JSON list of C-alpha atoms in Angstrom, two decimals:
[
{"chain": "T", "resi": 1, "resn": "ALA", "atom": "CA", "xyz": [65.91, -91.43, -45.00]},
{"chain": "T", "resi": 2, "resn": "GLN", "atom": "CA", "xyz": [65.33, -90.11, -48.46]},
{"chain": "T", "resi": 3, "resn": "THR", "atom": "CA", "xyz": [67.32, -91.60, -51.31]},
{"chain": "T", "resi": 4, "resn": "VAL", "atom": "CA", "xyz": [67.71, -90.68, -54.96]},
{"chain": "T", "resi": 5, "resn": "THR", "atom": "CA", "xyz": [68.75, -93.19, -57.62]},
{"chain": "T", "resi": 6, "resn": "GLN", "atom": "CA", "xyz": [70.00, -92.53, -61.12]},
{"chain": "T", "resi": 7, "resn": "SER", "atom": "CA", "xyz": [70.37, -95.89, -62.78]},
{"chain": "T", "resi": 8, "resn": "GLN", "atom": "CA", "xyz": [72.20, -94.69, -65.90]},
{"chain": "T", "resi": 9, "resn": "PRO", "atom": "CA", "xyz": [75.85, -93.87, -65.12]},
{"chain": "T", "resi": 10, "resn": "GLU", "atom": "CA", "xyz": [76.40, -92.83, -68.74]},
{"chain": "T", "resi": 11, "resn": "MET", "atom": "CA", "xyz": [74.25, -91.86, -71.70]},
{"chain": "T", "resi": 12, "resn": "SER", "atom": "CA", "xyz": [75.05, -90.64, -75.16]},
{"chain": "T", "resi": 13, "resn": "VAL", "atom": "CA", "xyz": [72.95, -89.04, -77.87]},
{"chain": "T", "resi": 14, "resn": "GLN", "atom": "CA", "xyz": [73.43, -87.66, -81.36]},
{"chain": "T", "resi": 15, "resn": "GLU", "atom": "CA", "xyz": [73.38, -83.91, -81.65]},
{"chain": "T", "resi": 16, "resn": "ALA", "atom": "CA", "xyz": [69.85, -82.57, -82.37]},
{"chain": "T", "resi": 17, "resn": "GLU", "atom": "CA", "xyz": [68.18, -85.72, -81.05]},
{"chain": "T", "resi": 18, "resn": "THR", "atom": "CA", "xyz": [66.25, -86.26, -77.85]},
{"chain": "T", "resi": 19, "resn": "VAL", "atom": "CA", "xyz": [67.49, -88.04, -74.74]},
{"chain": "T", "resi": 20, "resn": "THR", "atom": "CA", "xyz": [65.82, -88.93, -71.45]},
{"chain": "T", "resi": 21, "resn": "LEU", "atom": "CA", "xyz": [67.67, -89.28, -68.16]},
{"chain": "T", "resi": 22, "resn": "SER", "atom": "CA", "xyz": [66.03, -91.37, -65.43]},
{"chain": "T", "resi": 23, "resn": "CYS", "atom": "CA", "xyz": [65.70, -90.65, -61.74]},
{"chain": "T", "resi": 24, "resn": "THR", "atom": "CA", "xyz": [63.76, -92.37, -58.98]},
{"chain": "T", "resi": 25, "resn": "TYR", "atom": "CA", "xyz": [63.54, -91.40, -55.36]},
{"chain": "T", "resi": 26, "resn": "ASP", "atom": "CA", "xyz": [62.25, -92.74, -52.11]},
{"chain": "T", "resi": 27, "resn": "THR", "atom": "CA", "xyz": [60.45, -90.64, -49.54]},
{"chain": "T", "resi": 28, "resn": "SER", "atom": "CA", "xyz": [57.53, -90.86, -47.15]},
{"chain": "T", "resi": 29, "resn": "GLU", "atom": "CA", "xyz": [56.86, -87.14, -47.47]},
{"chain": "T", "resi": 30, "resn": "SER", "atom": "CA", "xyz": [53.99, -85.81, -49.56]},
{"chain": "T", "resi": 31, "resn": "ASP", "atom": "CA", "xyz": [55.40, -82.38, -50.21]},
{"chain": "T", "resi": 32, "resn": "TYR", "atom": "CA", "xyz": [58.91, -81.81, -51.51]},
{"chain": "T", "resi": 33, "resn": "TYR", "atom": "CA", "xyz": [60.96, -80.39, -54.35]},
{"chain": "T", "resi": 34, "resn": "LEU", "atom": "CA", "xyz": [62.87, -82.11, -57.10]},
{"chain": "T", "resi": 35, "resn": "PHE", "atom": "CA", "xyz": [65.68, -80.64, -59.15]},
{"chain": "T", "resi": 36, "resn": "TRP", "atom": "CA", "xyz": [67.96, -81.44, -62.03]},
{"chain": "T", "resi": 37, "resn": "TYR", "atom": "CA", "xyz": [71.40, -79.87, -61.85]},
{"chain": "T", "resi": 38, "resn": "LYS", "atom": "CA", "xyz": [73.99, -79.87, -64.61]},
{"chain": "T", "resi": 39, "resn": "GLN", "atom": "CA", "xyz": [77.72, -79.99, -63.94]},
{"chain": "T", "resi": 40, "resn": "PRO", "atom": "CA", "xyz": [79.83, -79.28, -67.03]},
{"chain": "T", "resi": 41, "resn": "PRO", "atom": "CA", "xyz": [83.61, -79.79, -67.04]},
{"chain": "T", "resi": 42, "resn": "SER", "atom": "CA", "xyz": [83.96, -76.33, -65.51]},
{"chain": "T", "resi": 43, "resn": "ARG", "atom": "CA", "xyz": [82.65, -77.96, -62.30]},
{"chain": "T", "resi": 44, "resn": "GLN", "atom": "CA", "xyz": [79.98, -75.32, -61.72]},
{"chain": "T", "resi": 45, "resn": "MET", "atom": "CA", "xyz": [76.64, -76.70, -60.53]},
{"chain": "T", "resi": 46, "resn": "ILE", "atom": "CA", "xyz": [73.90, -75.17, -62.66]},
{"chain": "T", "resi": 47, "resn": "LEU", "atom": "CA", "xyz": [70.18, -75.58, -62.05]},
{"chain": "T", "resi": 48, "resn": "VAL", "atom": "CA", "xyz": [68.40, -77.01, -65.10]},
{"chain": "T", "resi": 49, "resn": "ILE", "atom": "CA", "xyz": [64.86, -77.40, -63.88]},
{"chain": "T", "resi": 50, "resn": "ARG", "atom": "CA", "xyz": [62.78, -77.52, -60.70]},
{"chain": "T", "resi": 51, "resn": "GLN", "atom": "CA", "xyz": [59.52, -79.29, -59.81]},
{"chain": "T", "resi": 52, "resn": "GLU", "atom": "CA", "xyz": [57.28, -78.85, -56.79]},
{"chain": "T", "resi": 53, "resn": "ALA", "atom": "CA", "xyz": [55.65, -82.14, -55.77]},
{"chain": "T", "resi": 54, "resn": "TYR", "atom": "CA", "xyz": [52.24, -80.54, -55.23]},
{"chain": "T", "resi": 55, "resn": "LYS", "atom": "CA", "xyz": [52.10, -79.43, -58.86]},
{"chain": "T", "resi": 56, "resn": "GLN", "atom": "CA", "xyz": [50.72, -81.98, -61.26]},
{"chain": "T", "resi": 57, "resn": "GLN", "atom": "CA", "xyz": [51.94, -80.11, -64.30]},
{"chain": "T", "resi": 58, "resn": "ASN", "atom": "CA", "xyz": [55.38, -81.11, -65.50]},
{"chain": "T", "resi": 59, "resn": "ALA", "atom": "CA", "xyz": [57.97, -78.34, -65.44]},
{"chain": "T", "resi": 60, "resn": "THR", "atom": "CA", "xyz": [59.54, -77.17, -68.70]},
{"chain": "T", "resi": 61, "resn": "GLU", "atom": "CA", "xyz": [62.44, -74.84, -69.43]},
{"chain": "T", "resi": 62, "resn": "ASN", "atom": "CA", "xyz": [63.02, -74.32, -73.14]},
{"chain": "T", "resi": 63, "resn": "ARG", "atom": "CA", "xyz": [64.48, -77.62, -74.46]},
{"chain": "T", "resi": 64, "resn": "PHE", "atom": "CA", "xyz": [64.35, -79.25, -71.03]},
{"chain": "T", "resi": 65, "resn": "SER", "atom": "CA", "xyz": [61.26, -80.89, -69.59]},
{"chain": "T", "resi": 66, "resn": "VAL", "atom": "CA", "xyz": [60.49, -83.41, -66.90]},
{"chain": "T", "resi": 67, "resn": "ASN", "atom": "CA", "xyz": [58.14, -86.33, -66.56]},
{"chain": "T", "resi": 68, "resn": "PHE", "atom": "CA", "xyz": [57.12, -86.28, -62.92]},
{"chain": "T", "resi": 69, "resn": "GLN", "atom": "CA", "xyz": [55.26, -89.38, -61.78]},
{"chain": "T", "resi": 70, "resn": "LYS", "atom": "CA", "xyz": [54.55, -88.84, -58.10]},
{"chain": "T", "resi": 71, "resn": "ALA", "atom": "CA", "xyz": [52.96, -92.20, -57.38]},
{"chain": "T", "resi": 72, "resn": "ALA", "atom": "CA", "xyz": [55.84, -94.01, -59.03]},
{"chain": "T", "resi": 73, "resn": "LYS", "atom": "CA", "xyz": [58.37, -91.64, -57.43]},
{"chain": "T", "resi": 74, "resn": "SER", "atom": "CA", "xyz": [59.96, -91.03, -60.78]},
{"chain": "T", "resi": 75, "resn": "PHE", "atom": "CA", "xyz": [61.39, -87.78, -62.13]},
{"chain": "T", "resi": 76, "resn": "SER", "atom": "CA", "xyz": [62.99, -88.09, -65.57]},
{"chain": "T", "resi": 77, "resn": "LEU", "atom": "CA", "xyz": [64.60, -85.30, -67.57]},
{"chain": "T", "resi": 78, "resn": "LYS", "atom": "CA", "xyz": [64.04, -84.98, -71.29]},
{"chain": "T", "resi": 79, "resn": "ILE", "atom": "CA", "xyz": [66.45, -82.94, -73.37]},
{"chain": "T", "resi": 80, "resn": "SER", "atom": "CA", "xyz": [65.17, -82.10, -76.83]},
{"chain": "T", "resi": 81, "resn": "ASP", "atom": "CA", "xyz": [67.30, -80.99, -79.77]},
{"chain": "T", "resi": 82, "resn": "SER", "atom": "CA", "xyz": [70.49, -81.91, -77.91]},
{"chain": "T", "resi": 83, "resn": "GLN", "atom": "CA", "xyz": [73.38, -79.50, -78.32]},
{"chain": "T", "resi": 84, "resn": "LEU", "atom": "CA", "xyz": [77.09, -79.97, -77.80]},
{"chain": "T", "resi": 85, "resn": "GLY", "atom": "CA", "xyz": [76.89, -77.62, -74.83]},
{"chain": "T", "resi": 86, "resn": "ASP", "atom": "CA", "xyz": [74.54, -80.04, -73.07]},
{"chain": "T", "resi": 87, "resn": "ALA", "atom": "CA", "xyz": [77.41, -82.45, -72.49]},
{"chain": "T", "resi": 88, "resn": "ALA", "atom": "CA", "xyz": [77.84, -82.67, -68.71]},
{"chain": "T", "resi": 89, "resn": "MET", "atom": "CA", "xyz": [77.12, -84.66, -65.58]},
{"chain": "T", "resi": 90, "resn": "TYR", "atom": "CA", "xyz": [73.46, -84.40, -64.66]},
{"chain": "T", "resi": 91, "resn": "PHE", "atom": "CA", "xyz": [72.34, -84.80, -61.07]},
{"chain": "T", "resi": 92, "resn": "CYS", "atom": "CA", "xyz": [68.84, -85.40, -59.83]},
{"chain": "T", "resi": 93, "resn": "ALA", "atom": "CA", "xyz": [68.21, -83.97, -56.36]},
{"chain": "T", "resi": 94, "resn": "TYR", "atom": "CA", "xyz": [65.47, -84.07, -53.73]},
{"chain": "T", "resi": 95, "resn": "ARG", "atom": "CA", "xyz": [64.67, -81.68, -50.95]},
{"chain": "T", "resi": 96, "resn": "ARG", "atom": "CA", "xyz": [61.95, -81.78, -48.33]},
{"chain": "T", "resi": 97, "resn": "THR", "atom": "CA", "xyz": [59.80, -78.78, -47.68]},
{"chain": "T", "resi": 98, "resn": "GLY", "atom": "CA", "xyz": [59.72, -77.41, -44.19]},
{"chain": "T", "resi": 99, "resn": "ASN", "atom": "CA", "xyz": [62.00, -75.59, -41.85]},
{"chain": "T", "resi": 100, "resn": "LYS", "atom": "CA", "xyz": [65.71, -75.16, -41.67]},
{"chain": "T", "resi": 101, "resn": "GLY", "atom": "CA", "xyz": [66.69, -78.78, -41.06]},
{"chain": "T", "resi": 102, "resn": "ALA", "atom": "CA", "xyz": [64.82, -79.92, -44.14]},
{"chain": "T", "resi": 103, "resn": "GLN", "atom": "CA", "xyz": [66.77, -77.78, -46.51]},
{"chain": "T", "resi": 104, "resn": "LYS", "atom": "CA", "xyz": [69.55, -80.14, -47.53]},
{"chain": "T", "resi": 105, "resn": "LEU", "atom": "CA", "xyz": [69.67, -81.54, -51.05]},
{"chain": "T", "resi": 106, "resn": "VAL", "atom": "CA", "xyz": [69.91, -85.31, -51.46]},
{"chain": "T", "resi": 107, "resn": "PHE", "atom": "CA", "xyz": [71.61, -86.13, -54.75]},
{"chain": "T", "resi": 108, "resn": "GLY", "atom": "CA", "xyz": [71.59, -89.09, -57.07]},
{"chain": "T", "resi": 109, "resn": "GLN", "atom": "CA", "xyz": [74.81, -90.62, -58.31]},
{"chain": "T", "resi": 110, "resn": "GLY", "atom": "CA", "xyz": [74.78, -88.61, -61.53]},
{"chain": "T", "resi": 111, "resn": "THR", "atom": "CA", "xyz": [74.55, -89.45, -65.23]},
{"chain": "T", "resi": 112, "resn": "ARG", "atom": "CA", "xyz": [77.33, -88.47, -67.58]},
{"chain": "T", "resi": 113, "resn": "LEU", "atom": "CA", "xyz": [75.79, -87.27, -70.86]},
{"chain": "T", "resi": 114, "resn": "THR", "atom": "CA", "xyz": [77.86, -87.27, -74.04]},
{"chain": "T", "resi": 115, "resn": "ILE", "atom": "CA", "xyz": [76.67, -85.50, -77.18]},
{"chain": "T", "resi": 116, "resn": "ASN", "atom": "CA", "xyz": [77.95, -86.99, -80.44]},
{"chain": "T", "resi": 117, "resn": "PRO", "atom": "CA", "xyz": [78.34, -84.49, -83.31]},
{"chain": "P", "resi": 1, "resn": "ASP", "atom": "CA", "xyz": [78.86, -60.18, -60.01]},
{"chain": "P", "resi": 2, "resn": "THR", "atom": "CA", "xyz": [79.24, -63.72, -58.63]},
{"chain": "P", "resi": 3, "resn": "ALA", "atom": "CA", "xyz": [76.35, -64.89, -56.45]},
{"chain": "P", "resi": 4, "resn": "VAL", "atom": "CA", "xyz": [78.24, -67.52, -54.41]},
{"chain": "P", "resi": 5, "resn": "SER", "atom": "CA", "xyz": [82.00, -67.29, -54.45]},
{"chain": "P", "resi": 6, "resn": "GLN", "atom": "CA", "xyz": [84.55, -69.63, -52.93]},
{"chain": "P", "resi": 7, "resn": "THR", "atom": "CA", "xyz": [88.24, -69.22, -52.47]},
{"chain": "P", "resi": 8, "resn": "PRO", "atom": "CA", "xyz": [90.53, -70.79, -53.38]},
{"chain": "P", "resi": 9, "resn": "LYS", "atom": "CA", "xyz": [89.45, -72.74, -56.46]},
{"chain": "P", "resi": 10, "resn": "TYR", "atom": "CA", "xyz": [92.36, -75.13, -56.11]},
{"chain": "P", "resi": 11, "resn": "LEU", "atom": "CA", "xyz": [94.23, -76.16, -52.99]},
{"chain": "P", "resi": 12, "resn": "VAL", "atom": "CA", "xyz": [97.15, -78.59, -52.89]},
{"chain": "P", "resi": 13, "resn": "THR", "atom": "CA", "xyz": [98.60, -79.34, -49.48]},
{"chain": "P", "resi": 14, "resn": "GLN", "atom": "CA", "xyz": [100.48, -81.95, -47.54]},
{"chain": "P", "resi": 15, "resn": "MET", "atom": "CA", "xyz": [99.05, -84.42, -45.10]},
{"chain": "P", "resi": 16, "resn": "GLY", "atom": "CA", "xyz": [98.82, -83.09, -41.59]},
{"chain": "P", "resi": 17, "resn": "ASN", "atom": "CA", "xyz": [98.41, -79.46, -42.60]},
{"chain": "P", "resi": 18, "resn": "ASP", "atom": "CA", "xyz": [95.48, -77.22, -41.62]},
{"chain": "P", "resi": 19, "resn": "LYS", "atom": "CA", "xyz": [93.63, -75.33, -44.34]},
{"chain": "P", "resi": 20, "resn": "SER", "atom": "CA", "xyz": [90.58, -73.13, -44.77]},
{"chain": "P", "resi": 21, "resn": "ILE", "atom": "CA", "xyz": [88.13, -72.55, -47.60]},
{"chain": "P", "resi": 22, "resn": "LYS", "atom": "CA", "xyz": [86.13, -69.35, -47.64]},
{"chain": "P", "resi": 23, "resn": "CYS", "atom": "CA", "xyz": [82.66, -68.76, -49.02]},
{"chain": "P", "resi": 24, "resn": "GLU", "atom": "CA", "xyz": [80.61, -65.64, -49.50]},
{"chain": "P", "resi": 25, "resn": "GLN", "atom": "CA", "xyz": [77.14, -65.13, -50.97]},
{"chain": "P", "resi": 26, "resn": "ASN", "atom": "CA", "xyz": [75.60, -61.83, -52.07]},
{"chain": "P", "resi": 27, "resn": "LEU", "atom": "CA", "xyz": [72.08, -63.15, -52.63]},
{"chain": "P", "resi": 28, "resn": "GLY", "atom": "CA", "xyz": [70.73, -62.22, -49.21]},
{"chain": "P", "resi": 29, "resn": "HIS", "atom": "CA", "xyz": [69.99, -65.88, -48.48]},
{"chain": "P", "resi": 30, "resn": "ASP", "atom": "CA", "xyz": [69.56, -67.02, -44.89]},
{"chain": "P", "resi": 31, "resn": "THR", "atom": "CA", "xyz": [71.00, -70.53, -45.26]},
{"chain": "P", "resi": 32, "resn": "MET", "atom": "CA", "xyz": [74.42, -71.68, -46.38]},
{"chain": "P", "resi": 33, "resn": "TYR", "atom": "CA", "xyz": [75.83, -75.16, -46.91]},
{"chain": "P", "resi": 34, "resn": "TRP", "atom": "CA", "xyz": [78.96, -77.16, -47.48]},
{"chain": "P", "resi": 35, "resn": "TYR", "atom": "CA", "xyz": [78.76, -80.18, -49.78]},
{"chain": "P", "resi": 36, "resn": "LYS", "atom": "CA", "xyz": [81.53, -82.66, -50.57]},
{"chain": "P", "resi": 37, "resn": "GLN", "atom": "CA", "xyz": [81.92, -84.26, -54.01]},
{"chain": "P", "resi": 38, "resn": "ASP", "atom": "CA", "xyz": [84.08, -87.36, -53.95]},
{"chain": "P", "resi": 39, "resn": "SER", "atom": "CA", "xyz": [86.17, -88.90, -56.69]},
{"chain": "P", "resi": 40, "resn": "LYS", "atom": "CA", "xyz": [83.13, -90.75, -58.04]},
{"chain": "P", "resi": 41, "resn": "LYS", "atom": "CA", "xyz": [81.28, -87.43, -58.34]},
{"chain": "P", "resi": 42, "resn": "PHE", "atom": "CA", "xyz": [78.90, -88.24, -55.51]},
{"chain": "P", "resi": 43, "resn": "LEU", "atom": "CA", "xyz": [77.65, -85.12, -53.71]},
{"chain": "P", "resi": 44, "resn": "LYS", "atom": "CA", "xyz": [76.79, -85.17, -50.04]},
{"chain": "P", "resi": 45, "resn": "ILE", "atom": "CA", "xyz": [75.82, -82.54, -47.52]},
{"chain": "P", "resi": 46, "resn": "MET", "atom": "CA", "xyz": [78.32, -81.81, -44.77]},
{"chain": "P", "resi": 47, "resn": "PHE", "atom": "CA", "xyz": [76.98, -78.79, -42.92]},
{"chain": "P", "resi": 48, "resn": "SER", "atom": "CA", "xyz": [74.19, -76.27, -43.05]},
{"chain": "P", "resi": 49, "resn": "TYR", "atom": "CA", "xyz": [73.92, -72.92, -41.30]},
{"chain": "P", "resi": 50, "resn": "ASN", "atom": "CA", "xyz": [70.77, -70.86, -40.99]},
{"chain": "P", "resi": 51, "resn": "ASN", "atom": "CA", "xyz": [71.24, -67.28, -39.82]},
{"chain": "P", "resi": 52, "resn": "LYS", "atom": "CA", "xyz": [74.63, -68.20, -38.36]},
{"chain": "P", "resi": 53, "resn": "GLU", "atom": "CA", "xyz": [73.16, -71.19, -36.48]},
{"chain": "P", "resi": 54, "resn": "LEU", "atom": "CA", "xyz": [74.46, -74.69, -37.20]},
{"chain": "P", "resi": 55, "resn": "ILE", "atom": "CA", "xyz": [71.46, -76.71, -38.38]},
{"chain": "P", "resi": 56, "resn": "ILE", "atom": "CA", "xyz": [72.89, -79.77, -40.12]},
{"chain": "P", "resi": 57, "resn": "ASN", "atom": "CA", "xyz": [76.07, -81.66, -39.24]},
{"chain": "P", "resi": 58, "resn": "GLU", "atom": "CA", "xyz": [76.15, -84.89, -41.17]},
{"chain": "P", "resi": 59, "resn": "THR", "atom": "CA", "xyz": [78.58, -87.35, -39.60]},
{"chain": "P", "resi": 60, "resn": "VAL", "atom": "CA", "xyz": [81.61, -85.34, -40.51]},
{"chain": "P", "resi": 61, "resn": "PRO", "atom": "CA", "xyz": [84.91, -85.89, -38.66]},
{"chain": "P", "resi": 62, "resn": "ASN", "atom": "CA", "xyz": [85.50, -83.20, -36.08]},
{"chain": "P", "resi": 63, "resn": "ARG", "atom": "CA", "xyz": [88.63, -82.20, -37.97]},
{"chain": "P", "resi": 64, "resn": "PHE", "atom": "CA", "xyz": [86.17, -80.27, -40.12]},
{"chain": "P", "resi": 65, "resn": "SER", "atom": "CA", "xyz": [84.86, -77.12, -38.48]},
{"chain": "P", "resi": 66, "resn": "PRO", "atom": "CA", "xyz": [82.53, -74.70, -40.21]},
{"chain": "P", "resi": 67, "resn": "LYS", "atom": "CA", "xyz": [82.35, -71.10, -39.07]},
{"chain": "P", "resi": 68, "resn": "SER", "atom": "CA", "xyz": [79.75, -68.53, -40.00]},
{"chain": "P", "resi": 69, "resn": "PRO", "atom": "CA", "xyz": [80.74, -65.02, -38.93]},
{"chain": "P", "resi": 70, "resn": "ASP", "atom": "CA", "xyz": [77.59, -63.60, -40.52]},
{"chain": "P", "resi": 71, "resn": "LYS", "atom": "CA", "xyz": [74.74, -64.66, -42.81]},
{"chain": "P", "resi": 72, "resn": "ALA", "atom": "CA", "xyz": [76.74, -63.94, -45.94]},
{"chain": "P", "resi": 73, "resn": "HIS", "atom": "CA", "xyz": [79.82, -65.98, -45.06]},
{"chain": "P", "resi": 74, "resn": "LEU", "atom": "CA", "xyz": [80.47, -69.62, -44.28]},
{"chain": "P", "resi": 75, "resn": "ASN", "atom": "CA", "xyz": [84.04, -70.84, -43.99]},
{"chain": "P", "resi": 76, "resn": "LEU", "atom": "CA", "xyz": [85.32, -74.39, -43.69]},
{"chain": "P", "resi": 77, "resn": "HIS", "atom": "CA", "xyz": [88.41, -75.12, -41.68]},
{"chain": "P", "resi": 78, "resn": "ILE", "atom": "CA", "xyz": [90.05, -78.53, -41.89]},
{"chain": "P", "resi": 79, "resn": "ASN", "atom": "CA", "xyz": [92.65, -79.68, -39.37]},
{"chain": "P", "resi": 80, "resn": "SER", "atom": "CA", "xyz": [95.23, -82.43, -39.79]},
{"chain": "P", "resi": 81, "resn": "LEU", "atom": "CA", "xyz": [94.42, -83.08, -43.43]},
{"chain": "P", "resi": 82, "resn": "GLU", "atom": "CA", "xyz": [94.34, -86.70, -44.60]},
{"chain": "P", "resi": 83, "resn": "LEU", "atom": "CA", "xyz": [94.65, -88.23, -48.07]},
{"chain": "P", "resi": 84, "resn": "GLY", "atom": "CA", "xyz": [90.96, -89.17, -47.93]},
{"chain": "P", "resi": 85, "resn": "ASP", "atom": "CA", "xyz": [89.97, -85.53, -47.61]},
{"chain": "P", "resi": 86, "resn": "SER", "atom": "CA", "xyz": [90.90, -84.99, -51.25]},
{"chain": "P", "resi": 87, "resn": "ALA", "atom": "CA", "xyz": [87.66, -83.97, -52.96]},
{"chain": "P", "resi": 88, "resn": "VAL", "atom": "CA", "xyz": [85.79, -81.02, -54.39]},
{"chain": "P", "resi": 89, "resn": "TYR", "atom": "CA", "xyz": [84.05, -78.93, -51.74]},
{"chain": "P", "resi": 90, "resn": "PHE", "atom": "CA", "xyz": [81.06, -76.85, -52.74]},
{"chain": "P", "resi": 91, "resn": "CYS", "atom": "CA", "xyz": [79.53, -73.99, -50.88]},
{"chain": "P", "resi": 92, "resn": "ALA", "atom": "CA", "xyz": [75.87, -73.22, -51.57]},
{"chain": "P", "resi": 93, "resn": "SER", "atom": "CA", "xyz": [73.15, -70.92, -50.33]},
{"chain": "P", "resi": 94, "resn": "SER", "atom": "CA", "xyz": [69.37, -70.78, -50.37]},
{"chain": "P", "resi": 95, "resn": "GLN", "atom": "CA", "xyz": [66.46, -68.89, -48.87]},
{"chain": "P", "resi": 96, "resn": "VAL", "atom": "CA", "xyz": [64.52, -71.32, -46.71]},
{"chain": "P", "resi": 97, "resn": "ALA", "atom": "CA", "xyz": [61.10, -69.69, -46.94]},
{"chain": "P", "resi": 98, "resn": "THR", "atom": "CA", "xyz": [60.93, -69.53, -50.72]},
{"chain": "P", "resi": 99, "resn": "GLY", "atom": "CA", "xyz": [61.60, -73.19, -51.39]},
{"chain": "P", "resi": 100, "resn": "ARG", "atom": "CA", "xyz": [63.65, -72.24, -54.38]},
{"chain": "P", "resi": 101, "resn": "GLU", "atom": "CA", "xyz": [66.84, -73.89, -55.52]},
{"chain": "P", "resi": 102, "resn": "ALA", "atom": "CA", "xyz": [70.22, -73.67, -53.87]},
{"chain": "P", "resi": 103, "resn": "PHE", "atom": "CA", "xyz": [72.89, -71.67, -55.66]},
{"chain": "P", "resi": 104, "resn": "PHE", "atom": "CA", "xyz": [76.36, -73.18, -55.74]},
{"chain": "P", "resi": 105, "resn": "GLY", "atom": "CA", "xyz": [79.83, -71.75, -55.71]},
{"chain": "P", "resi": 106, "resn": "GLN", "atom": "CA", "xyz": [82.35, -72.93, -58.29]},
{"chain": "P", "resi": 107, "resn": "GLY", "atom": "CA", "xyz": [83.85, -75.51, -55.96]},
{"chain": "P", "resi": 108, "resn": "THR", "atom": "CA", "xyz": [87.26, -75.91, -54.38]},
{"chain": "P", "resi": 109, "resn": "ARG", "atom": "CA", "xyz": [89.34, -78.86, -55.50]},
{"chain": "P", "resi": 110, "resn": "LEU", "atom": "CA", "xyz": [91.36, -79.97, -52.51]},
{"chain": "P", "resi": 111, "resn": "THR", "atom": "CA", "xyz": [94.26, -82.33, -53.13]},
{"chain": "P", "resi": 112, "resn": "VAL", "atom": "CA", "xyz": [96.12, -83.77, -50.16]},
{"chain": "P", "resi": 113, "resn": "VAL", "atom": "CA", "xyz": [99.52, -85.24, -51.00]}
]
């Protein structure tokens, strides 16, 4: 079974600085998707960034970028120029490719990110 | 116009009661899900429906029964509620063929007293 591990329960960073959240996963599949979701206090799950395993290029979305190391099964999230609105729980998630039964997301335990003004 | 909407957002009920949570998506997706987030914030899949067909049922007590009247709706009915059922329940949807992300509803916080 696939597993996702986020080893940092909590992280904090000064506003405007850069922070990296770690995520490792375990799978025997060669093709899959990886995601980072953000959950602010409002509880809404918001997609931050998405990576297809077959792509070697790391995904970026504005201030958010990932370091995807397929061989090491590592998928870290870097947030540059941190803003107060980035404060949230961040979840790393894995999903197999394939048909209907493969479509579930497997989540890590989450990392609570605090931004210090 | 909300993409995935759940009702109610909050639900407080007594042990032993039966309750339902409703979910609707207007994204035209073919797959819908229920996830449970426990008190430690851990998220886990409960059920998945594809085109009204139950695809995933992850070791959930049979007091929980999902129902999908059509592709756009997936409801969750819970019988004989227990204290341990207190959690946040998220509905989500995705389009299987595209491989793109799942979209989540705003969650329903269920409190059993």
